[in-house]
């Protein structure tokens, strides 16, 4: 651990089959006006909506609802939520859903009392948060983003064709998050595996950078192994509680700061995916899976020792008689095989991208990277390989 760090994560986690029992106790800590934010239909189908409404009613809350939050939540939905917060003098924003619902809730929190265009101020110019915010809490229904325990908010501005992520200060973290792995049983398979690869990608973004002997890298390897093992079990039996709970906790751990401590990081795959998402509206983890393999094939030789370590420690590649180059390539191939095993599409053309889009996407992405900084021209080449 060679870089100094400060670590603070204020989100209180309630995890397990009875986690929702703590909702009423927590609600008592906030004023009476609650904005309940949720997606399209899933929380009603799984009976969670009724339980949440019961808890809100029995604690005397006045509830305003914002429903229909779409996957890859939009600027317009965020601004609608901000208006509801002001008009109803909201004391708590309760997000019930996946990363999109939680992200937009944080976006609403920071936007409601922002006196200028919040997207321009916070997501484009990355200015420091300097207006009043409204507390957010979450009940998570799908594993992947770790939005339940971080201050990130990714918003798609449709008119600008931009999907932009912003990590705020820890005051924006959910104050508490309720995680019951049973809620994830009903997640459609494509969304489940999209979430799993999102976790894998968060871990890769943090792992594939730096050459120091860092405790964090050992933690990441452990989480990757748990994620792979439990995903294989959950694919066979989606109702396997142990597997679902491991996946859920791997997801939260994957981006709650712990797996980034004292590390340089990459995040270029996410930068590329966000713009792929802005153009195609694909599930986030699916876009990441498509981009990751060509990207890592492009950069691995600049960080070969780490890619060898990944192959040996995460994928158990047999090193006997092989060069570093061969071992590293085999590790990347194992990850590619895992993507296919999960049934995730592997080409941009499978998710509605057209060849004409590729150049525009490539040149709308900020250049950067970990072991190797990639230019827009290189990103364009990578996207052509993904196509
Ligand atoms: O709208 P409903 O009906 O709720 O359906 C949702 C949605 O269609 C469904 N779903 C969720 N829980 C379910 C369920 N269906 C059945 N049963 C359940 N229990 O799943 C679909 C996808 O949900 P969504 O919230 O969009 O998925 P995810 O959690 O992957 O979130 C994706 C968003 O998070 C951003 C992504 O870019 C994307 O916009 N990210 C946020 C991050 C953060 N805050 O730190 C980091 C990530 O890297 C990521 O960028
Ligand atoms: Zn992600």
Coordinates of C-alpha atoms and ligand atoms in Angstrom, one line a residue:
X1 CA 0.0 0.0 0.0
X2 CA 2.2 2.8 -1.2
X3 CA -0.3 5.7 -1.7
X4 CA -1.7 7.5 1.3
X5 CA -5.5 7.4 1.6
X6 CA -8.5 8.4 3.6
X7 CA -11.3 6.0 3.8
X8 CA -14.9 6.8 4.9
X9 CA -18.1 5.1 3.7
X10 CA -21.1 6.2 5.6
X11 CA -23.7 3.8 4.1
X12 CA -25.3 1.5 6.7
X13 CA -26.0 -1.9 5.2
X14 CA -28.8 -4.2 6.2
X15 CA -28.1 -7.5 4.5
X16 CA -30.1 -10.8 4.4
X17 CA -33.6 -12.3 4.2
X18 CA -34.9 -10.1 7.0
X19 CA -33.2 -6.9 6.0
X20 CA -36.4 -5.1 5.2
X21 CA -37.5 -5.5 8.9
X22 CA -35.2 -2.5 9.6
X23 CA -36.9 -0.1 7.2
X24 CA -39.4 1.3 9.7
X25 CA -36.8 1.9 12.4
X26 CA -34.7 3.8 9.8
X27 CA -37.6 5.8 8.4
X28 CA -38.3 7.2 11.9
X29 CA -35.0 9.2 11.5
X30 CA -36.3 11.3 8.7
X31 CA -39.1 13.9 8.2
X32 CA -42.5 13.1 6.9
X33 CA -42.2 13.8 3.2
X34 CA -40.8 10.9 1.2
X35 CA -40.1 10.7 -2.5
X36 CA -40.4 7.0 -3.5
X37 CA -38.5 6.3 -6.7
X38 CA -38.7 3.1 -8.7
X39 CA -38.5 1.5 -12.1
X40 CA -41.1 0.1 -14.4
X41 CA -42.8 -3.0 -13.1
X42 CA -40.5 -5.3 -11.2
X43 CA -41.0 -4.1 -7.6
X44 CA -44.8 -4.5 -7.9
X45 CA -44.4 -8.0 -9.5
X46 CA -42.2 -9.2 -6.6
X47 CA -44.5 -7.8 -3.9
X48 CA -41.9 -5.4 -2.6
X49 CA -43.9 -2.2 -3.5
X50 CA -46.7 -3.2 -1.1
X51 CA -44.3 -3.9 1.8
X52 CA -42.5 -0.6 1.3
X53 CA -45.8 1.3 1.2
X54 CA -46.9 -0.4 4.4
X55 CA -43.7 0.6 6.2
X56 CA -44.1 4.2 4.9
X57 CA -47.7 4.4 6.0
X58 CA -47.2 2.9 9.4
X59 CA -44.5 5.4 10.1
X60 CA -46.8 8.3 9.1
X61 CA -45.1 9.3 5.9
X62 CA -46.6 11.4 3.1
X63 CA -45.5 9.7 0.0
X64 CA -44.9 11.2 -3.5
X65 CA -44.0 8.7 -6.2
X66 CA -41.7 8.9 -9.2
X67 CA -42.0 5.7 -11.2
X68 CA -41.0 4.4 -14.6
X69 CA -37.3 5.1 -14.2
X70 CA -35.7 3.5 -17.2
X71 CA -32.5 1.5 -17.3
X72 CA -29.8 4.1 -18.1
X73 CA -31.7 6.8 -16.4
X74 CA -32.2 10.1 -18.1
X75 CA -31.6 13.8 -17.4
X76 CA -35.3 14.5 -18.0
X77 CA -36.3 12.0 -15.3
X78 CA -33.8 13.5 -13.0
X79 CA -35.2 17.0 -13.5
X80 CA -38.7 15.7 -13.0
X81 CA -37.7 14.2 -9.7
X82 CA -35.9 17.5 -8.7
X83 CA -39.2 19.4 -9.3
X84 CA -41.1 16.9 -7.1
X85 CA -38.6 17.3 -4.3
X86 CA -39.0 21.1 -4.3
X87 CA -42.8 21.1 -4.7
X88 CA -43.3 18.6 -1.9
X89 CA -40.6 19.7 0.4
X90 CA -39.1 16.2 0.4
X91 CA -37.1 15.0 3.4
X92 CA -35.9 11.6 2.1
X93 CA -35.6 10.1 -1.3
X94 CA -36.2 6.3 -1.1
X95 CA -34.9 4.4 -4.1
X96 CA -36.3 0.9 -4.7
X97 CA -34.6 -0.9 -7.6
X98 CA -31.4 -1.4 -9.4
X99 CA -28.5 0.9 -10.1
X100 CA -30.5 3.1 -12.4
X101 CA -33.1 3.9 -9.8
X102 CA -30.4 4.6 -7.1
X103 CA -28.3 6.7 -9.5
X104 CA -31.2 8.9 -10.6
X105 CA -32.2 9.3 -6.9
X106 CA -28.7 10.7 -6.1
X107 CA -29.0 12.9 -9.2
X108 CA -32.3 14.2 -8.0
X109 CA -30.8 14.8 -4.5
X110 CA -28.0 17.0 -5.8
X111 CA -30.1 18.7 -8.5
X112 CA -33.2 19.8 -6.6
X113 CA -31.6 22.9 -5.1
X114 CA -29.0 23.5 -7.7
X115 CA -29.4 27.0 -9.2
X116 CA -28.0 26.3 -12.6
X117 CA -28.2 23.3 -15.0
X118 CA -27.0 20.5 -12.7
X119 CA -25.9 18.3 -15.6
X120 CA -23.6 21.0 -16.9
X121 CA -22.3 21.9 -13.4
X122 CA -21.8 18.5 -11.9
X123 CA -21.5 15.9 -14.7
X124 CA -19.8 18.0 -17.3
X125 CA -17.7 20.6 -15.4
X126 CA -17.2 18.3 -12.4
X127 CA -17.7 21.2 -10.0
X128 CA -17.7 20.7 -6.3
X129 CA -21.1 20.1 -4.7
X130 CA -22.1 23.4 -3.1
X131 CA -25.9 23.3 -2.7
X132 CA -28.3 21.7 -0.3
X133 CA -28.9 18.0 -0.9
X134 CA -31.7 15.6 0.2
X135 CA -30.8 12.3 1.9
X136 CA -31.1 9.2 -0.2
X137 CA -31.7 5.6 1.0
X138 CA -32.0 2.5 -1.1
X139 CA -33.6 -0.9 -1.3
X140 CA -31.6 -2.9 -3.8
X141 CA -33.3 -5.4 -6.2
X142 CA -30.5 -6.2 -8.6
X143 CA -26.8 -6.8 -8.1
X144 CA -24.2 -5.0 -10.1
X145 CA -23.4 -1.3 -9.8
X146 CA -22.6 -0.9 -6.1
X147 CA -24.6 2.3 -6.3
X148 CA -26.2 1.2 -3.0
X149 CA -22.9 1.9 -1.2
X150 CA -21.2 4.6 -3.2
X151 CA -21.7 8.2 -4.3
X152 CA -21.7 7.6 -8.0
X153 CA -24.5 8.7 -10.3
X154 CA -24.5 8.0 -14.0
X155 CA -27.0 10.0 -16.0
X156 CA -27.8 9.9 -19.7
X157 CA -28.5 13.2 -21.4
X158 CA -30.4 12.1 -24.4
X159 CA -30.4 15.4 -26.3
X160 CA -26.6 15.7 -25.9
X161 CA -26.1 11.9 -26.7
X162 CA -23.9 11.7 -23.6
X163 CA -23.9 9.2 -20.7
X164 CA -21.8 10.8 -18.0
X165 CA -20.8 9.4 -14.6
X166 CA -20.0 11.6 -11.5
X167 CA -18.7 10.4 -8.2
X168 CA -19.8 12.9 -5.5
X169 CA -18.6 13.3 -1.9
X170 CA -19.7 10.7 0.6
X171 CA -22.7 12.8 1.8
X172 CA -24.4 11.7 -1.4
X173 CA -24.0 8.0 -0.5
X174 CA -27.3 6.3 0.5
X175 CA -27.7 6.8 4.2
X176 CA -28.8 3.2 4.5
X177 CA -29.3 0.4 2.0
X178 CA -31.4 -2.7 2.4
X179 CA -30.0 -5.8 0.5
X180 CA -32.1 -9.0 0.4
X181 CA -30.6 -11.4 -2.1
X182 CA -34.0 -13.0 -2.5
X183 CA -35.2 -9.9 -4.4
X184 CA -32.7 -10.7 -7.2
X185 CA -34.3 -14.1 -7.9
X186 CA -36.7 -12.5 -10.4
X187 CA -34.1 -10.5 -12.3
X188 CA -34.2 -11.6 -16.0
X189 CA -31.1 -13.7 -16.9
X190 CA -29.7 -11.1 -19.3
X191 CA -29.9 -8.4 -16.6
X192 CA -28.4 -10.8 -14.0
X193 CA -25.3 -11.6 -16.2
X194 CA -25.0 -7.9 -17.2
X195 CA -24.8 -7.1 -13.5
X196 CA -22.2 -9.9 -12.9
X197 CA -20.0 -8.6 -15.7
X198 CA -20.4 -5.0 -14.4
X199 CA -18.9 -6.3 -11.1
X200 CA -16.1 -8.1 -13.0
X201 CA -15.4 -4.9 -14.9
X202 CA -15.3 -2.7 -11.8
X203 CA -12.8 -5.1 -10.3
X204 CA -10.7 -5.2 -13.5
X205 CA -10.7 -1.4 -13.8
X206 CA -9.2 -1.2 -10.3
X207 CA -6.9 -4.2 -10.7
X208 CA -5.2 -3.6 -14.0
X209 CA -3.2 -0.6 -13.0
X210 CA -0.1 -0.2 -10.8
X211 CA 2.8 -2.5 -10.2
X212 CA 3.2 -2.3 -6.4
X213 CA 2.5 -5.2 -4.1
X214 CA -0.9 -4.0 -2.9
X215 CA -3.2 -5.7 -0.4
X216 CA -6.1 -4.4 -2.4
X217 CA -5.2 -6.5 -5.4
X218 CA -5.3 -9.7 -3.2
X219 CA -8.8 -8.6 -2.1
X220 CA -9.9 -8.1 -5.7
X221 CA -8.7 -11.5 -6.7
X222 CA -10.7 -13.1 -3.9
X223 CA -13.8 -11.2 -4.9
X224 CA -13.3 -12.2 -8.6
X225 CA -13.1 -15.9 -7.6
X226 CA -16.1 -15.8 -5.4
X227 CA -18.1 -14.0 -8.2
X228 CA -17.1 -16.5 -10.8
X229 CA -17.9 -19.5 -8.6
X230 CA -21.3 -18.2 -7.4
X231 CA -22.3 -17.0 -10.9
X232 CA -21.8 -20.5 -12.2
X233 CA -24.0 -21.9 -9.4
X234 CA -26.7 -19.2 -9.9
X235 CA -26.9 -19.9 -13.6
X236 CA -27.7 -23.6 -12.8
X237 CA -30.1 -22.7 -10.0
X238 CA -31.3 -19.1 -10.0
X239 CA -32.9 -19.7 -6.6
X240 CA -29.6 -20.7 -4.9
X241 CA -29.6 -18.3 -1.9
X242 CA -26.0 -18.7 -1.1
X243 CA -24.9 -18.0 -4.6
X244 CA -27.2 -15.0 -5.0
X245 CA -26.1 -13.5 -1.7
X246 CA -22.4 -13.9 -2.6
X247 CA -23.0 -12.2 -6.0
X248 CA -24.8 -9.4 -4.2
X249 CA -22.1 -8.8 -1.7
X250 CA -19.3 -9.1 -4.4
X251 CA -21.2 -6.4 -6.3
X252 CA -21.3 -4.0 -3.3
X253 CA -17.7 -4.7 -2.4
X254 CA -16.7 -4.2 -6.1
X255 CA -17.2 -0.4 -6.0
X256 CA -17.6 0.8 -2.4
X257 CA -14.1 2.3 -2.4
X258 CA -12.4 -0.7 -0.6
X259 CA -11.3 -2.3 -3.8
X260 CA -9.7 1.0 -5.0
X261 CA -7.7 1.9 -1.9
X262 CA -4.1 3.0 -2.4
X263 CA -4.3 2.1 -6.1
X264 CA -4.0 3.9 -9.4
X265 CA -6.9 2.8 -11.6
X266 CA -7.9 2.5 -15.2
X267 CA -11.7 3.1 -16.0
X268 CA -11.3 3.5 -19.8
X269 CA -13.5 0.5 -20.4
X270 CA -16.3 2.3 -18.5
X271 CA -15.6 5.5 -20.4
X272 CA -16.0 3.6 -23.7
X273 CA -19.1 1.7 -22.5
X274 CA -20.9 4.8 -21.3
X275 CA -20.8 6.3 -24.8
X276 CA -21.7 2.9 -26.4
X277 CA -24.7 3.1 -24.0
X278 CA -25.5 6.6 -25.0
X279 CA -25.8 5.5 -28.6
X280 CA -27.4 2.1 -28.2
X281 CA -29.1 2.1 -24.7
X282 CA -27.7 -1.4 -24.1
X283 CA -27.5 -2.9 -20.6
X284 CA -24.4 -1.5 -19.0
X285 CA -22.7 -4.8 -18.2
X286 CA -23.4 -6.1 -21.7
X287 CA -21.6 -3.1 -23.2
X288 CA -18.7 -3.6 -20.8
X289 CA -18.4 -7.3 -21.8
X290 CA -18.3 -6.5 -25.5
X291 CA -15.6 -3.8 -25.1
X292 CA -13.4 -5.5 -22.4
X293 CA -11.8 -8.3 -24.4
X294 CA -10.6 -6.3 -27.4
X295 CA -9.5 -3.5 -25.0
X296 CA -7.4 -5.9 -22.7
X297 CA -5.9 -7.6 -25.8
X298 CA -4.8 -4.1 -26.9
X299 CA -3.2 -3.1 -23.6
X300 CA -2.0 -6.3 -21.8
X301 CA 1.5 -6.2 -23.1
X302 CA 2.1 -2.9 -21.2
X303 CA 1.2 -4.5 -17.9
X304 CA 2.1 -8.1 -18.6
X305 CA 3.0 -9.1 -15.1
X306 CA -0.4 -8.2 -13.8
X307 CA -2.1 -10.1 -16.6
X308 CA 0.0 -13.1 -15.8
X309 CA -1.0 -12.8 -12.2
X310 CA -4.7 -12.5 -13.2
X311 CA -4.4 -15.7 -15.3
X312 CA -2.7 -17.7 -12.5
X313 CA -4.6 -16.5 -9.5
X314 CA -8.1 -15.9 -10.8
X315 CA -8.4 -18.4 -13.7
X316 CA -5.9 -21.1 -12.5
X317 CA -4.1 -21.2 -15.8
X318 CA -1.4 -23.9 -15.9
X319 CA 1.9 -22.0 -16.5
X320 CA 4.0 -25.1 -17.2
X321 CA 6.1 -24.7 -20.4
X322 CA 4.4 -21.4 -21.3
X323 CA 5.8 -17.9 -21.9
X324 CA 4.5 -14.9 -20.0
X325 CA 2.8 -13.8 -23.2
X326 CA 1.0 -17.1 -23.6
X327 CA -0.1 -17.2 -19.9
X328 CA -1.5 -13.6 -20.1
X329 CA -3.3 -14.3 -23.3
X330 CA -4.8 -17.4 -21.8
X331 CA -6.1 -15.4 -18.8
X332 CA -7.9 -13.0 -21.1
X333 CA -9.3 -15.9 -23.1
X334 CA -10.7 -17.4 -19.9
X335 CA -12.6 -14.2 -19.3
X336 CA -13.8 -14.2 -22.9
X337 CA -15.0 -17.8 -22.4
X338 CA -16.8 -16.8 -19.2
X339 CA -18.7 -14.1 -21.1
X340 CA -19.8 -16.7 -23.6
X341 CA -20.7 -19.2 -20.9
X342 CA -23.0 -16.5 -19.3
X343 CA -24.7 -16.0 -22.7
X344 CA -23.8 -12.3 -23.0
X345 CA -23.6 -10.9 -26.6
X346 CA -20.1 -10.4 -27.8
X347 CA -20.4 -8.0 -30.6
X348 CA -21.6 -4.3 -30.9
X349 CA -23.8 -5.3 -33.9
X350 CA -25.7 -7.6 -31.5
X351 CA -26.9 -4.6 -29.4
X352 CA -28.0 -2.3 -32.2
X353 CA -24.8 -0.4 -33.0
X354 CA -24.2 0.4 -36.6
X355 CA -20.8 0.7 -38.3
X356 CA -21.5 4.4 -39.0
X357 CA -21.8 5.1 -35.3
X358 CA -18.4 3.8 -34.4
X359 CA -16.3 6.8 -35.3
X360 CA -18.7 9.2 -33.5
X361 CA -18.7 7.0 -30.4
X362 CA -14.9 6.8 -30.4
X363 CA -14.3 10.5 -30.7
X364 CA -16.9 11.4 -28.0
X365 CA -14.8 9.5 -25.4
X366 CA -12.2 11.1 -23.2
X367 CA -8.7 9.6 -23.9
X368 CA -7.1 7.9 -20.9
X369 CA -6.3 4.4 -19.5
X370 CA -4.2 2.5 -17.0
X371 CA -1.1 0.6 -18.3
X372 CA -1.5 2.4 -21.6
X373 CA -3.2 5.7 -22.4
X374 CA -5.4 5.1 -25.4
X375 CA -6.1 7.8 -28.0
X376 CA -9.4 8.3 -29.8
X377 CA -7.9 6.7 -32.9
X378 CA -7.0 3.6 -30.8
X379 CA -10.5 3.5 -29.3
X380 CA -11.9 3.6 -32.8
X381 CA -9.8 0.6 -33.8
X382 CA -10.9 -1.2 -30.6
X383 CA -14.6 -0.5 -31.4
X384 CA -14.1 -1.8 -34.9
X385 CA -12.8 -5.0 -33.4
X386 CA -15.9 -5.1 -31.1
X387 CA -18.2 -4.6 -34.0
Ligands
LIG1 O1 -37.6 -1.1 -14.3 P1 -37.8 -2.4 -13.6 O2 -39.1 -3.0 -13.9 O3 -37.5 -2.3 -12.1 O4 -36.8 -3.5 -14.3 C1 -35.4 -3.4 -14.1 C2 -34.6 -3.0 -15.3 O5 -35.3 -3.2 -16.5 C3 -34.9 -4.8 -13.9 N1 -34.9 -5.3 -12.5 C4 -34.2 -4.7 -11.4 N2 -34.5 -5.5 -10.3 C5 -35.3 -6.5 -10.7 C6 -35.6 -6.4 -12.1 N3 -36.4 -7.2 -12.8 C7 -36.9 -8.2 -12.1 N4 -36.7 -8.4 -10.7 C8 -35.9 -7.6 -10.0 N5 -35.7 -7.8 -8.7 O6 -33.5 -4.8 -14.3 C9 -33.4 -3.9 -15.4 C10 -32.1 -3.1 -15.2 O7 -32.1 -2.4 -14.0 P2 -31.0 -1.2 -13.9 O8 -31.2 -0.5 -12.6 O9 -30.9 -0.4 -15.1 O10 -29.6 -2.1 -13.9 P3 -28.2 -1.8 -13.1 O11 -28.3 -2.1 -11.7 O12 -27.2 -2.6 -13.9 O13 -27.9 -0.2 -13.3 C11 -27.4 0.3 -14.5 C12 -27.1 1.7 -14.4 O14 -26.1 2.0 -13.4 C13 -25.0 2.7 -13.9 C14 -25.0 2.2 -15.4 O15 -24.2 3.0 -16.2 C15 -26.5 2.2 -15.7 O16 -26.9 3.5 -16.1 N6 -23.8 2.5 -13.1 C16 -23.7 3.1 -11.9 C17 -22.6 3.1 -11.1 C18 -22.5 3.7 -9.8 N7 -23.5 4.3 -9.3 O17 -21.4 3.6 -9.2 C19 -21.4 2.4 -11.6 C20 -21.6 1.5 -12.8 O18 -20.4 1.3 -13.4 C21 -22.6 2.0 -13.7 O19 -22.1 2.9 -14.7
LIG2 ZN1 -20.0 -0.4 -14.2

